[in-house]
Every structure is written in C-alpha cells, then in structure tokens.
C-alpha atoms as a PDB file:
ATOM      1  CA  UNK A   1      -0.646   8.868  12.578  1.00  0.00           C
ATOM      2  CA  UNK A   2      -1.051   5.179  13.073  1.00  0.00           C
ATOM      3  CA  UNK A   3       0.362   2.316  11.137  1.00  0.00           C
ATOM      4  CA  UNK A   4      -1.606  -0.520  10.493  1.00  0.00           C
ATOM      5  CA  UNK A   5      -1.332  -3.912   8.442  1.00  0.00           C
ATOM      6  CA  UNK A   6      -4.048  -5.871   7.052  1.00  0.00           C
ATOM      7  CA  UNK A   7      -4.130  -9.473   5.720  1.00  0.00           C
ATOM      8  CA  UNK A   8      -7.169 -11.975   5.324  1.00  0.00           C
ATOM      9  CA  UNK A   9      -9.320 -10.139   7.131  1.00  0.00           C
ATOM     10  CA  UNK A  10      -7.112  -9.475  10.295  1.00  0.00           C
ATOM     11  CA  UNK A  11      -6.046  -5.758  11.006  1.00  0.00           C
ATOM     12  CA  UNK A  12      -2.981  -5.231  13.074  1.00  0.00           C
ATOM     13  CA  UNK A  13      -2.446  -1.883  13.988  1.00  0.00           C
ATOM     14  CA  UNK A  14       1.286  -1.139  15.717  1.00  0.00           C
ATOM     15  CA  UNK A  15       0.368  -0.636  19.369  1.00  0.00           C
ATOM     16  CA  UNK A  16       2.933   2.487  19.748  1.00  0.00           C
ATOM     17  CA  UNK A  17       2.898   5.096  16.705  1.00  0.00           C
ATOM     18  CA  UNK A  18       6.799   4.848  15.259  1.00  0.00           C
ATOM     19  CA  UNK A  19       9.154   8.006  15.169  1.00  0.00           C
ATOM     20  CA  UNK A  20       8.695   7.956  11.926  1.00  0.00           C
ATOM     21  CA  UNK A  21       8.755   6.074   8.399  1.00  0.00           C
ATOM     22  CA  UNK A  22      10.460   5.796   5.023  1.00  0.00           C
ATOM     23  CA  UNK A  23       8.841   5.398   1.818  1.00  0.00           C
ATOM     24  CA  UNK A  24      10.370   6.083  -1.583  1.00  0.00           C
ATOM     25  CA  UNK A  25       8.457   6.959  -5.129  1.00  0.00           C
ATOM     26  CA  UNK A  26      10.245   7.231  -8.621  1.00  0.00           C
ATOM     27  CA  UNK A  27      11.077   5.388 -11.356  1.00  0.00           C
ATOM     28  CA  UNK A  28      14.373   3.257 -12.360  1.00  0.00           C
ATOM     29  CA  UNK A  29      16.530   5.019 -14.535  1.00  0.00           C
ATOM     30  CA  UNK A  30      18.218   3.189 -17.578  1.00  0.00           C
ATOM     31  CA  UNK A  31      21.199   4.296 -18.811  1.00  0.00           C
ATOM     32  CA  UNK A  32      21.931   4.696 -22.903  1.00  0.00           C
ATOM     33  CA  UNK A  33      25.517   5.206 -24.264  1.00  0.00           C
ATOM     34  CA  UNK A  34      25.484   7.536 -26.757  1.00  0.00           C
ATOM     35  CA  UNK A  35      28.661   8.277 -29.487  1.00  0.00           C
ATOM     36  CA  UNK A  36      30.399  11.623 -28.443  1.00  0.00           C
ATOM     37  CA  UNK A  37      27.613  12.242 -26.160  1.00  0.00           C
ATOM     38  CA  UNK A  38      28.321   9.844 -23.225  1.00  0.00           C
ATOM     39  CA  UNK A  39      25.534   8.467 -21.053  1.00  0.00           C
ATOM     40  CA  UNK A  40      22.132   9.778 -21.503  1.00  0.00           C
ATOM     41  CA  UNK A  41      19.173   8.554 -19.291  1.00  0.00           C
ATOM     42  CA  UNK A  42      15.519   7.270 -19.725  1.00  0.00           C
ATOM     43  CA  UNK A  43      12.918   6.604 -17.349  1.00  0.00           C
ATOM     44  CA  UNK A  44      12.213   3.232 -17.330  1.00  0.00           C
ATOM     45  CA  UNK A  45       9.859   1.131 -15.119  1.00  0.00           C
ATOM     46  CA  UNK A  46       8.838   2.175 -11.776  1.00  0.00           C
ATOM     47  CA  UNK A  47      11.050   1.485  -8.682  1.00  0.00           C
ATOM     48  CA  UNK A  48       9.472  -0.408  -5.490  1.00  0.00           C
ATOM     49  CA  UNK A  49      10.150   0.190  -2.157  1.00  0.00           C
ATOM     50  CA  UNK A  50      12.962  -1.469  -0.252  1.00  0.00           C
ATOM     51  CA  UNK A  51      14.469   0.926   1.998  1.00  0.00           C
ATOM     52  CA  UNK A  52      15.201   1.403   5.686  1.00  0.00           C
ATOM     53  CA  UNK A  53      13.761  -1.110   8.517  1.00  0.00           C
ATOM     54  CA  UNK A  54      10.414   0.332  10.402  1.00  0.00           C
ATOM     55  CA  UNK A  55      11.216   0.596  14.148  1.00  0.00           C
ATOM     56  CA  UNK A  56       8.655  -0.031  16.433  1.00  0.00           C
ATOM     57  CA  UNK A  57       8.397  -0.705  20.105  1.00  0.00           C
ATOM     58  CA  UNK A  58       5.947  -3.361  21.301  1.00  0.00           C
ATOM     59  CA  UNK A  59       5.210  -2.855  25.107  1.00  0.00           C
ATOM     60  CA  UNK A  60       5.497  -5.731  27.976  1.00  0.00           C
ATOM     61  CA  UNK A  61       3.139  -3.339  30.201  1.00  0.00           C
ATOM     62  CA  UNK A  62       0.688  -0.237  29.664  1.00  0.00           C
ATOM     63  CA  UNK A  63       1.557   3.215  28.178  1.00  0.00           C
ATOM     64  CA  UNK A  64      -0.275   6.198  28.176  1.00  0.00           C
ATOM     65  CA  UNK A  65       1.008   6.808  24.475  1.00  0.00           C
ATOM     66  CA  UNK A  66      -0.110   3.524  23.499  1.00  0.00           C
ATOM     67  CA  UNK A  67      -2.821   3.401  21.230  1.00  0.00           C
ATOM     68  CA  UNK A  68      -5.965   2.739  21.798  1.00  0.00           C
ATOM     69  CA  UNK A  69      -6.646  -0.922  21.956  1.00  0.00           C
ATOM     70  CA  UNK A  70      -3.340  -1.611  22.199  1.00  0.00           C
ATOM     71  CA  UNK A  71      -2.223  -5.183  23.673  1.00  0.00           C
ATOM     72  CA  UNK A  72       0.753  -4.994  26.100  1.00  0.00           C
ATOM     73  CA  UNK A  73       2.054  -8.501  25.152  1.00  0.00           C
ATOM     74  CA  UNK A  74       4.919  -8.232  22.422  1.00  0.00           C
ATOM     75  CA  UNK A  75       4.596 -12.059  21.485  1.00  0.00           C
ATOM     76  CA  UNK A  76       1.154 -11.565  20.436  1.00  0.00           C
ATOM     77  CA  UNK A  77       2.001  -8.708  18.114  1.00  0.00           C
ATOM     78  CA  UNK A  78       5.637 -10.850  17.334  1.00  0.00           C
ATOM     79  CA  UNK A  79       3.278 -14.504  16.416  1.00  0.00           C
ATOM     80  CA  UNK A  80       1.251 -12.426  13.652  1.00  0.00           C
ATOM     81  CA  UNK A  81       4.054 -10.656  12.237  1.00  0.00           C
ATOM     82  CA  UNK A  82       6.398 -13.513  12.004  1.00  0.00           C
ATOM     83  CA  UNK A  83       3.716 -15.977  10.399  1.00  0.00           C
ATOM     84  CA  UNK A  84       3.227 -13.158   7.966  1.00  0.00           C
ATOM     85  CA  UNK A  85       6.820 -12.844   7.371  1.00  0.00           C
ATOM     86  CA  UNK A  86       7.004 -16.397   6.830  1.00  0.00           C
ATOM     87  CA  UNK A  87       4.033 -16.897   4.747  1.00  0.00           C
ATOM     88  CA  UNK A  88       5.734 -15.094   1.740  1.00  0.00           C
ATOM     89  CA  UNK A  89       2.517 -13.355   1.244  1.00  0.00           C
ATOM     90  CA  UNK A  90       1.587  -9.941   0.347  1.00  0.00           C
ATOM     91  CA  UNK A  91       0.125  -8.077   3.666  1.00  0.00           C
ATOM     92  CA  UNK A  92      -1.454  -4.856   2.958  1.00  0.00           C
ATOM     93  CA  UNK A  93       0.260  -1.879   4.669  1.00  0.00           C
ATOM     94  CA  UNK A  94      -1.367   1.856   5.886  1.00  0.00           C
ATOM     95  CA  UNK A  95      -0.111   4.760   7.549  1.00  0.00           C
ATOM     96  CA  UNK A  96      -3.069   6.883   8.291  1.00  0.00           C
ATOM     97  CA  UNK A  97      -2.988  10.574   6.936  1.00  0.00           C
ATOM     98  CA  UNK A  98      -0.925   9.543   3.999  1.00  0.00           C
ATOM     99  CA  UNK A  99      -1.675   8.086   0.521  1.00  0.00           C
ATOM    100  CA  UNK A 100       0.466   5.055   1.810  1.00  0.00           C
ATOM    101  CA  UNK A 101      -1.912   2.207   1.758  1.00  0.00           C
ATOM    102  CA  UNK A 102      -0.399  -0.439  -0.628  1.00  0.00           C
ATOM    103  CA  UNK A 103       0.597  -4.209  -0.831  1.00  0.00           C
ATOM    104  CA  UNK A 104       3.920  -5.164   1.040  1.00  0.00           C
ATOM    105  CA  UNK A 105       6.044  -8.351   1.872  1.00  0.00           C
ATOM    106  CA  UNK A 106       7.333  -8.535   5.369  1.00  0.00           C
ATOM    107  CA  UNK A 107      10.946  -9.783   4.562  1.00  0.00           C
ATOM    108  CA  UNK A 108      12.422 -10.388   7.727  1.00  0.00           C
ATOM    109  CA  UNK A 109      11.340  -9.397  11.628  1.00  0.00           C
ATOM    110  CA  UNK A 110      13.874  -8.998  13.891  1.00  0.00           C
ATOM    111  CA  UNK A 111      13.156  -8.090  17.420  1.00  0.00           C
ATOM    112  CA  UNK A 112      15.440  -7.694  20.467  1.00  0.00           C
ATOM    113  CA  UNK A 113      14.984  -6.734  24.463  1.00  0.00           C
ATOM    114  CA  UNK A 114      17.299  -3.981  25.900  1.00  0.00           C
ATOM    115  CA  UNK A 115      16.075  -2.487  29.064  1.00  0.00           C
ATOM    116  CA  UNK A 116      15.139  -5.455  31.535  1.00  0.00           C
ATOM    117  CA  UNK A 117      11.334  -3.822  31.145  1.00  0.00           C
ATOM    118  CA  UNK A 118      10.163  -6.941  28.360  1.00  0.00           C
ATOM    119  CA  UNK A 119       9.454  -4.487  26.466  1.00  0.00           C
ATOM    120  CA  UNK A 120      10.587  -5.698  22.931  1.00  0.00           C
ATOM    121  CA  UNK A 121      12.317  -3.348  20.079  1.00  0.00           C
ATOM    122  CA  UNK A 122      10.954  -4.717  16.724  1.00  0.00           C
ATOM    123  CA  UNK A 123      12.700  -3.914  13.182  1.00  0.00           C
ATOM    124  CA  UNK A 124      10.273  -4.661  10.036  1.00  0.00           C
ATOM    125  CA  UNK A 125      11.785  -4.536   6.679  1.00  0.00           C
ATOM    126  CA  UNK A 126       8.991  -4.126   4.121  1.00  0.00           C
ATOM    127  CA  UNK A 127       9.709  -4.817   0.186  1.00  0.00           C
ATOM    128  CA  UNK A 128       6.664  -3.165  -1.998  1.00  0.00           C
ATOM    129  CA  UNK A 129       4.492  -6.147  -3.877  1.00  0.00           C
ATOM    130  CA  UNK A 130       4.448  -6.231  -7.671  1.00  0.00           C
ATOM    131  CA  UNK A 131       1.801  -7.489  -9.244  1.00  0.00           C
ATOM    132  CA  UNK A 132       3.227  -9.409 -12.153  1.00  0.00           C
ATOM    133  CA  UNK A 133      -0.060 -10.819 -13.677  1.00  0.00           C
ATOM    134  CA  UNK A 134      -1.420  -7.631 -13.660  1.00  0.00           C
ATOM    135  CA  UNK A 135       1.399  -5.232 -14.228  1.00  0.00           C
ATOM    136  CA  UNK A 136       0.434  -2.442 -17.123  1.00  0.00           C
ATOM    137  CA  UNK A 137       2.723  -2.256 -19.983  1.00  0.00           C
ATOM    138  CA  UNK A 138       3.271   1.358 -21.738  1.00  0.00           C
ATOM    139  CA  UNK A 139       4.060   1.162 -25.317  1.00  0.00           C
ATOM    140  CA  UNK A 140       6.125   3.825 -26.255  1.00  0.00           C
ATOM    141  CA  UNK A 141       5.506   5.047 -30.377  1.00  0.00           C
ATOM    142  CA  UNK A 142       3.221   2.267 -31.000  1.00  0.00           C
ATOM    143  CA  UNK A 143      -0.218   3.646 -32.332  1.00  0.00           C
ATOM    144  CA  UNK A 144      -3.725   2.267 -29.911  1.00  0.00           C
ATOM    145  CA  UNK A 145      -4.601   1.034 -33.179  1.00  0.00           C
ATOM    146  CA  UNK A 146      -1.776  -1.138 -33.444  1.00  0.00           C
ATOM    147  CA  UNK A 147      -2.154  -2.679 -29.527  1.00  0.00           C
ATOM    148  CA  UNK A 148      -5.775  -3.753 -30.144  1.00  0.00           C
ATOM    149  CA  UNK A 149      -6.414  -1.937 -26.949  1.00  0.00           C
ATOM    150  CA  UNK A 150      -8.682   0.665 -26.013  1.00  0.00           C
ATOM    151  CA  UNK A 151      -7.369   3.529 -23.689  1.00  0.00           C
ATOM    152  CA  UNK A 152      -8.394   2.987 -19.996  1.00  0.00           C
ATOM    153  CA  UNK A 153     -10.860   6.175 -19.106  1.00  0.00           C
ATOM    154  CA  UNK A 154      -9.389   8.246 -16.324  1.00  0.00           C
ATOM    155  CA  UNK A 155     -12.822   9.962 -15.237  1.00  0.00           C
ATOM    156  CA  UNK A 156     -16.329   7.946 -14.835  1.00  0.00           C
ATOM    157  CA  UNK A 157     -18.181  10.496 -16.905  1.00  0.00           C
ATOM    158  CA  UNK A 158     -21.798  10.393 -17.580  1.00  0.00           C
ATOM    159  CA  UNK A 159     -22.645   6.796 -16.331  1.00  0.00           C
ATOM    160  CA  UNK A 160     -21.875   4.523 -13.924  1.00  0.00           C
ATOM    161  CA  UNK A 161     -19.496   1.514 -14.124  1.00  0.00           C
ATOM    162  CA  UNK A 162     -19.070  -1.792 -12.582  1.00  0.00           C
ATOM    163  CA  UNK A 163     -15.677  -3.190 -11.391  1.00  0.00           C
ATOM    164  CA  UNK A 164     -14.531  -5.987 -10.066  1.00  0.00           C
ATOM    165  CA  UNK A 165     -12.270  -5.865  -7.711  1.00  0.00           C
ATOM    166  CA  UNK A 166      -8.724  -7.791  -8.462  1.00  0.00           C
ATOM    167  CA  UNK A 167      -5.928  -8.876  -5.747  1.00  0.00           C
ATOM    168  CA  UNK A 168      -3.584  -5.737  -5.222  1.00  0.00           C
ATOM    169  CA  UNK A 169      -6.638  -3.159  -5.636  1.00  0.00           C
ATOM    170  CA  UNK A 170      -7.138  -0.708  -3.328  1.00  0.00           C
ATOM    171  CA  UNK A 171      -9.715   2.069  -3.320  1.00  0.00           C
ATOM    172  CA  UNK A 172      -7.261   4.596  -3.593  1.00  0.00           C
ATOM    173  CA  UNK A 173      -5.727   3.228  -7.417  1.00  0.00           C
ATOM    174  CA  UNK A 174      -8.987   2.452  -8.449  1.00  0.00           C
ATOM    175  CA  UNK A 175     -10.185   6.420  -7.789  1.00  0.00           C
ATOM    176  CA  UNK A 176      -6.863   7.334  -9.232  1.00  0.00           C
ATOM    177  CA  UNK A 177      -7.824   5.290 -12.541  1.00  0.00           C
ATOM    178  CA  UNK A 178     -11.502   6.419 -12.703  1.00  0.00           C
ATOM    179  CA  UNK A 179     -11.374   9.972 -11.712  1.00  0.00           C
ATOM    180  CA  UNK A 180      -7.398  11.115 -11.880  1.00  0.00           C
ATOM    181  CA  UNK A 181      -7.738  11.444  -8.150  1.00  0.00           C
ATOM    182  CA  UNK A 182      -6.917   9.216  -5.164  1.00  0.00           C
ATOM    183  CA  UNK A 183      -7.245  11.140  -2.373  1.00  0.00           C
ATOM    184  CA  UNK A 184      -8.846  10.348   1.172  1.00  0.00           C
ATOM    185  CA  UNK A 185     -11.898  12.471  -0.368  1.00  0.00           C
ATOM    186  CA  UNK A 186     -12.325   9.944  -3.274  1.00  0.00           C
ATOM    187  CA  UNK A 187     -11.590   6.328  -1.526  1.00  0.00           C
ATOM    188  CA  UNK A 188     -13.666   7.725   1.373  1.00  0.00           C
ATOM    189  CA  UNK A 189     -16.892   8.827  -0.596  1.00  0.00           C
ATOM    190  CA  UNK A 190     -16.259   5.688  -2.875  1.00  0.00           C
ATOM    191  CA  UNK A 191     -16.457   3.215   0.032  1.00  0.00           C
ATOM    192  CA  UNK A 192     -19.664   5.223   1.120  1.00  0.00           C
ATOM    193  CA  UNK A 193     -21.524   5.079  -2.047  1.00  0.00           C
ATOM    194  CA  UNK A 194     -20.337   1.138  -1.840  1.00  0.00           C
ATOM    195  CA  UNK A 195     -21.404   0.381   1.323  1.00  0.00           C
ATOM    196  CA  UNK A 196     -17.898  -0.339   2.203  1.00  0.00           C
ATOM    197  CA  UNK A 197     -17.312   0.027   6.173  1.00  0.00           C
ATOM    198  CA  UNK A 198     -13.734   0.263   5.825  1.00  0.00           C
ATOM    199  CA  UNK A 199     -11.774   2.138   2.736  1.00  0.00           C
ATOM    200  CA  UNK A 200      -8.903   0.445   3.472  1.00  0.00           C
ATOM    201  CA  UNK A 201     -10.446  -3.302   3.289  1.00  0.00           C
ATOM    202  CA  UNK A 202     -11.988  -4.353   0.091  1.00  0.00           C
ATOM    203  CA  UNK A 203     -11.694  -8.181  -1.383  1.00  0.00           C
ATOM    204  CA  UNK A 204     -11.099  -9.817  -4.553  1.00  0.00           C
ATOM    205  CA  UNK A 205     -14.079 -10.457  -6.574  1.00  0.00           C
ATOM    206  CA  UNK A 206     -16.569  -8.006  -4.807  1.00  0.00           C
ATOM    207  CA  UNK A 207     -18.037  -6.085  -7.558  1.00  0.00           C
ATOM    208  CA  UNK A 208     -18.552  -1.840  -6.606  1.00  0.00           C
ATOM    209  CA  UNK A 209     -20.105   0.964  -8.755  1.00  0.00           C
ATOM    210  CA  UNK A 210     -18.191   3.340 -10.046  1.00  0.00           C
ATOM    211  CA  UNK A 211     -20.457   6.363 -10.265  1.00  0.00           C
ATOM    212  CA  UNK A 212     -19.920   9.712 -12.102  1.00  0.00           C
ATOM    213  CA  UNK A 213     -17.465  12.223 -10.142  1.00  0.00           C
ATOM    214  CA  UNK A 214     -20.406  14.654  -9.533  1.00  0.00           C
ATOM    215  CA  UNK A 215     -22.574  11.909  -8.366  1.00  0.00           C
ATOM    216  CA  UNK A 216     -19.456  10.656  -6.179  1.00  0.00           C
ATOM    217  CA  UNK A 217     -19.222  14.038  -4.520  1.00  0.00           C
ATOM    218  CA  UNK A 218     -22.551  14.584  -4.227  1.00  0.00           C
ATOM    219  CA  UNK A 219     -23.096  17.510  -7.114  1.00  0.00           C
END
C-alpha cells in the first residue's frame, strides 16, 4: 500500500507507508417526527469524509522501509504539504489497492519532533471535496418527463462516446457511470485504450473515448 497525493501535476507519494488509514462511506440520515410513531429516518444526501488525522512519519535519514524514491528531508515533504494546506485547494488523494482515489482538502498539518533523530511525526487531517457546481440532484416521485432530463446511461453499449473530462473526475467515477463498474480493471483498461500513462492523473478538458464494455475488455 502506498499513499500518494496529486495536485497540478505534482505527485507526492508519503515516503513511509502509514499504519494504517480511515475512510468513511454512507449517507446523512434525516430525522422525521412522526404522530404516535416517534422519529422515523430517511436517507438523505451523502456524508463526506472528515474523520481521524493520517499519521505519517517523514524521515531526517534513510530507512530500509522507506519507499522507493523516498527523500529523507521532512521539510521538503512539510513545504508541499503546507502550501497545499494553505492554498484551500482540492489535492487529489490515493491509497493504492483501494478504490480510494478522490478529491480532498488538506485542513490543517501539524508536525512535531520527538526522538532527537529529526525525524518529524506529521498529522494530516483530510476533509472530502464537494463539488457544488456539479453535484447531482435525485428527484424523488418526480416523473423524467417532468425534469426535462434524460437518464444518464450506466453502460456504453453498442458505440462509443466522447467525454470531456470536468474538475473532480477521476477514471474510476467515470467507469462507475458508464459501465456500473469502477474497479482497478475498468480505470486501468480505460486509461489504456486512452493513452493515459497514469489512471490516477487525468485533466480538465482532455476529451477520452468511452468505448463499449466488450471493446474495453477486449471481447
């Protein structure tokens, strides 16, 4: 497992693999008062992330469990994350061999030295981006024919299709969307068939086929 975050262009992968990671999926419940009933609940929006600080350990010297590529100088790991932080901007966050790759804001770095090795202890708390100009609405009881909206297909069947690629995308949603899946399978063979290096790095405005599943997956 490695964690990684991506913004502009620059890739920042941790340089020691954490003990381990929080993430939380689920929806907000709202709660309906109901005469001789008592509270009832209905699922209402979904909930974003905001849990528990990552930990992570940025190393003053060389490891042999650092990872590959690794820089042992905290302040250059500490300069990137704290510009980030301060930025206010969405970075994109990944934690290989999960189907965590999403958009995150880095609320607050703090960072501390407790050994006398310079080695520096790093907390990141991470809040989960929302998209508000692009959020999807579900209307609950109201007929398509009434929204003036065509459903969005879930499978590329038959034909290929173009998309453009909006801020927030990532390979992984847009699989989920056109096939129902969003596996590593998917986003992998997708970027393939794109000519996309990297699954995990794709840029507003870039325009990608999306190609029937059997043509995705080769038959």
């Amino acid at each position: 497992m490695q964690i990684c975050f991506i913004k502009d262009g620059t890739s920042l992968t941790l340089p020691v693999t954490p003990a381990g990671y929080t993430w939380a999926v689920g929806r907000n419940l709202e709660t309906i008062n109901i005469s001789q009933l008592g509270d009832v609940y209905r699922p209402g929006g979904r909930s974003r992330f905001a849990g528990d600080a990552l930990e992570c350990l940025l190393p003053a010297q060389e490891y042999p469990w650092m990872e590959a590529g690794a820089v042992a100088d905290p302040q250059y790991y500490l300069d990137i994350l704290t510009a980030w932080a301060a930025a206010g901007e969405p970075v994109r966050y990944i934690v290989s061999g999960t189907e965590i790759n999403t958009l995150v804001y880095i609320e607050s770095v703090e960072y501390r030295e407790q050994d006398g090795t310079g080695d520096v202890y790093a907390s990141l708390r991470l809040r989960e981006y929302t998209d508000l100009e692009a959020r999807e609405v579900e209307l609950v009881g109201v007929p398509e024919t009434n929204t003036g909206n065509a459903s969005r297909p879930t499978e590329s069947a038959g034909e290929s299709r173009s998309y453009t690629i909006v801020r927030g995308d990532t390979l992984s949603a847009i699989c989920r969307r056109y096939y129902g899946k969003y596996s590593a399978t998917y986003y992998n063979a997708l970027a393939k068939f794109n000519g996309i290096k990297n699954p995990h790095l794709i840029y507003p405005g870039t325009t990608i086929t999306i190609p029937p599943e059997s043509v995705l997956l080769g038959g």
